[in-house]
Amino acid sequence: MKSRIAALAAAVTFLVSAGAVAAAPAIADPVPGNPNQFYASCAVDLLGVPVACLETDEEHATHICQYVLTAFGLGLDCIQR
């Protein structure tokens, strides 16, 4: 149990130090009503899955994204607009 708590504390410390807990990236427009989501322009692979995303304004966005914590680290969860 103590190891799980220590792992969770380490993950939270890492995220805070990396700035991942911030509501949204500074350069991207936030999505109204969803402070954790932001507009992004993403390239997609042949199956339509976003593979590379850049933060952008609402006018140039192809996707709406948010940062998520996965088993492999910090990732992006994006939906097409």
Coordinates of N, CA and C in Angstrom, one line a residue:
M1 N 0.8 -1.2 0.0 CA 0.0 0.0 0.0 C 0.9 1.3 0.0
K2 N 1.9 1.2 0.8 CA 2.8 2.4 0.9 C 3.5 2.7 -0.4
S3 N 3.8 1.6 -1.2 CA 4.5 1.8 -2.5 C 3.5 2.4 -3.5
R4 N 2.2 2.1 -3.4 CA 1.3 2.7 -4.3 C 1.1 4.2 -4.0
I5 N 1.1 4.5 -2.7 CA 0.9 5.9 -2.4 C 2.2 6.7 -2.8
A6 N 3.4 6.1 -2.6 CA 4.6 6.7 -3.0 C 4.7 6.9 -4.5
A7 N 4.2 5.9 -5.3 CA 4.2 6.0 -6.7 C 3.2 7.1 -7.2
L8 N 2.1 7.2 -6.5 CA 1.1 8.3 -6.9 C 1.7 9.6 -6.5
A9 N 2.3 9.8 -5.4 CA 2.9 11.0 -5.0 C 4.0 11.5 -5.9
A10 N 4.8 10.5 -6.4 CA 5.9 10.8 -7.3 C 5.3 11.2 -8.7
A11 N 4.2 10.6 -9.1 CA 3.6 11.0 -10.4 C 3.0 12.4 -10.3
V12 N 2.4 12.7 -9.2 CA 1.8 14.0 -9.0 C 2.9 15.1 -9.0
T13 N 4.0 14.8 -8.3 CA 5.1 15.7 -8.2 C 5.7 15.9 -9.6
F14 N 5.9 14.9 -10.4 CA 6.4 15.0 -11.7 C 5.5 15.9 -12.6
L15 N 4.2 15.6 -12.5 CA 3.2 16.4 -13.3 C 3.2 17.9 -13.0
V16 N 3.3 18.2 -11.7 CA 3.3 19.5 -11.2 C 4.6 20.2 -11.7
S17 N 5.7 19.5 -11.5 CA 7.0 20.1 -12.0 C 7.1 20.3 -13.5
A18 N 6.4 19.4 -14.2 CA 6.4 19.5 -15.7 C 5.4 20.5 -16.2
G19 N 4.5 21.0 -15.3 CA 3.5 22.0 -15.8 C 2.3 21.3 -16.4
A20 N 2.2 20.0 -16.3 CA 1.1 19.3 -17.0 C -0.3 19.5 -16.3
V21 N -0.3 20.0 -15.1 CA -1.5 20.2 -14.4 C -2.1 21.6 -14.7
A22 N -1.4 22.4 -15.5 CA -2.0 23.7 -15.9 C -3.3 23.5 -16.7
A23 N -4.2 24.4 -16.6 CA -5.5 24.2 -17.3 C -5.4 24.0 -18.8
A24 N -4.5 24.7 -19.4 CA -4.4 24.6 -20.9 C -3.0 25.3 -21.3
P25 N -2.5 24.8 -22.4 CA -1.3 25.5 -22.9 C -1.5 27.0 -23.1
A26 N -0.4 27.7 -22.9 CA -0.5 29.2 -23.0 C -0.9 29.7 -24.4
I27 N -0.4 29.0 -25.5 CA -0.5 29.5 -26.8 C -1.9 29.0 -27.5
A28 N -2.4 28.0 -26.9 CA -3.7 27.5 -27.5 C -4.9 28.2 -26.9
D29 N -5.9 28.3 -27.7 CA -7.2 28.8 -27.2 C -7.9 27.7 -26.4
P30 N -8.3 28.1 -25.2 CA -9.1 27.1 -24.4 C -10.5 26.9 -25.0
V31 N -11.0 25.7 -24.8 CA -12.4 25.4 -25.2 C -13.4 26.0 -24.2
P32 N -14.3 26.9 -24.7 CA -15.2 27.5 -23.7 C -16.0 26.4 -22.9
G33 N -16.0 26.6 -21.6 CA -16.7 25.6 -20.7 C -15.9 24.4 -20.3
N34 N -14.7 24.2 -20.9 CA -13.8 23.1 -20.6 C -12.4 23.6 -20.5
P35 N -12.0 24.1 -19.3 CA -10.7 24.7 -19.1 C -9.5 23.7 -19.3
N36 N -9.7 22.4 -19.3 CA -8.7 21.4 -19.5 C -8.5 21.1 -20.9
Q37 N -9.4 21.5 -21.8 CA -9.2 21.2 -23.2 C -8.7 22.4 -24.0
F38 N -8.1 22.1 -25.1 CA -7.6 23.2 -26.0 C -7.7 22.8 -27.4
Y39 N -7.6 23.8 -28.3 CA -7.7 23.6 -29.7 C -6.3 23.2 -30.3
A40 N -6.3 22.3 -31.2 CA -5.0 21.8 -31.8 C -5.2 21.5 -33.3
S41 N -4.2 21.6 -34.0 CA -4.1 21.2 -35.4 C -3.3 19.9 -35.5
C42 N -4.0 18.8 -35.9 CA -3.3 17.5 -35.8 C -3.2 16.8 -37.2
A43 N -2.0 16.2 -37.4 CA -1.9 15.3 -38.6 C -2.4 13.9 -38.2
V44 N -3.0 13.3 -39.1 CA -3.6 12.0 -38.8 C -3.0 10.9 -39.7
D45 N -3.0 9.6 -39.2 CA -2.5 8.5 -40.0 C -3.6 8.0 -40.9
L46 N -3.4 6.9 -41.6 CA -4.3 6.3 -42.5 C -5.6 5.9 -41.9
L47 N -5.6 5.6 -40.6 CA -6.8 5.2 -39.9 C -7.6 6.3 -39.3
G48 N -7.0 7.5 -39.5 CA -7.7 8.7 -38.9 C -7.3 9.0 -37.5
V49 N -6.3 8.4 -37.0 CA -5.8 8.6 -35.6 C -4.8 9.8 -35.6
P50 N -5.0 10.8 -34.7 CA -4.1 11.9 -34.6 C -2.7 11.4 -34.2
V51 N -1.6 11.8 -35.0 CA -0.3 11.3 -34.6 C 0.6 12.5 -34.3
A52 N 0.3 13.7 -34.7 CA 1.1 14.8 -34.3 C 0.2 16.0 -34.2
C53 N 0.2 16.6 -33.0 CA -0.7 17.8 -32.8 C 0.1 19.0 -32.4
L54 N -0.3 20.2 -32.9 CA 0.3 21.4 -32.5 C -0.9 22.3 -31.9
E55 N -0.6 23.0 -30.8 CA -1.6 23.9 -30.2 C -1.8 25.0 -31.2
T56 N -3.1 25.4 -31.3 CA -3.4 26.5 -32.2 C -4.7 27.3 -31.7
D57 N -5.1 28.2 -32.5 CA -6.3 28.9 -32.1 C -7.5 28.2 -32.7
E58 N -8.7 28.7 -32.3 CA -9.9 28.0 -32.7 C -10.1 28.0 -34.2
E59 N -9.7 29.1 -34.9 CA -9.9 29.2 -36.3 C -9.2 28.1 -37.1
H60 N -8.0 27.8 -36.7 CA -7.1 26.8 -37.4 C -7.1 25.4 -36.9
A61 N -8.0 25.1 -35.9 CA -8.0 23.8 -35.2 C -8.7 22.8 -36.0
T62 N -8.1 21.6 -36.0 CA -8.8 20.4 -36.6 C -9.3 19.5 -35.5
H63 N -8.8 19.6 -34.3 CA -9.1 18.7 -33.2 C -9.3 19.5 -31.9
I64 N -9.9 18.9 -30.9 CA -10.0 19.4 -29.5 C -9.2 18.4 -28.7
C65 N -8.2 18.8 -27.9 CA -7.4 17.9 -27.2 C -7.4 18.3 -25.7
Q66 N -6.9 17.3 -24.9 CA -6.6 17.5 -23.5 C -5.5 16.5 -23.1
Y67 N -4.7 16.9 -22.1 CA -3.7 16.0 -21.6 C -4.3 15.0 -20.7
V68 N -3.9 13.7 -20.8 CA -4.3 12.6 -19.9 C -3.1 11.9 -19.4
L69 N -3.3 11.3 -18.2 CA -2.2 10.5 -17.7 C -2.5 9.0 -18.1
T70 N -1.6 8.4 -18.7 CA -1.7 7.0 -19.2 C -0.7 6.1 -18.4
A71 N -0.8 4.8 -18.7 CA 0.2 3.9 -18.1 C 1.6 4.2 -18.6
F72 N 1.7 4.8 -19.8 CA 3.0 5.1 -20.4 C 3.5 6.5 -20.1
G73 N 2.7 7.3 -19.4 CA 3.1 8.7 -19.1 C 2.0 9.6 -19.5
L74 N 2.4 10.8 -19.8 CA 1.5 11.9 -20.2 C 1.2 11.8 -21.7
G75 N -0.1 11.8 -22.0 CA -0.5 11.7 -23.4 C -1.6 12.6 -23.8
L76 N -2.0 12.6 -25.0 CA -3.0 13.5 -25.5 C -4.2 12.7 -25.9
D77 N -5.4 13.2 -25.6 CA -6.7 12.6 -26.0 C -7.3 13.7 -26.9
C78 N -7.5 13.4 -28.1 CA -8.0 14.3 -29.1 C -9.2 13.8 -29.8
I79 N -10.2 14.7 -30.1 CA -11.3 14.4 -30.9 C -11.4 15.3 -32.1
Q80 N -11.9 14.9 -33.2 CA -11.9 15.7 -34.4 C -13.1 16.7 -34.3
R81 N -12.9 17.9 -34.7 CA -13.9 18.9 -34.7 C -15.0 18.7 -35.8

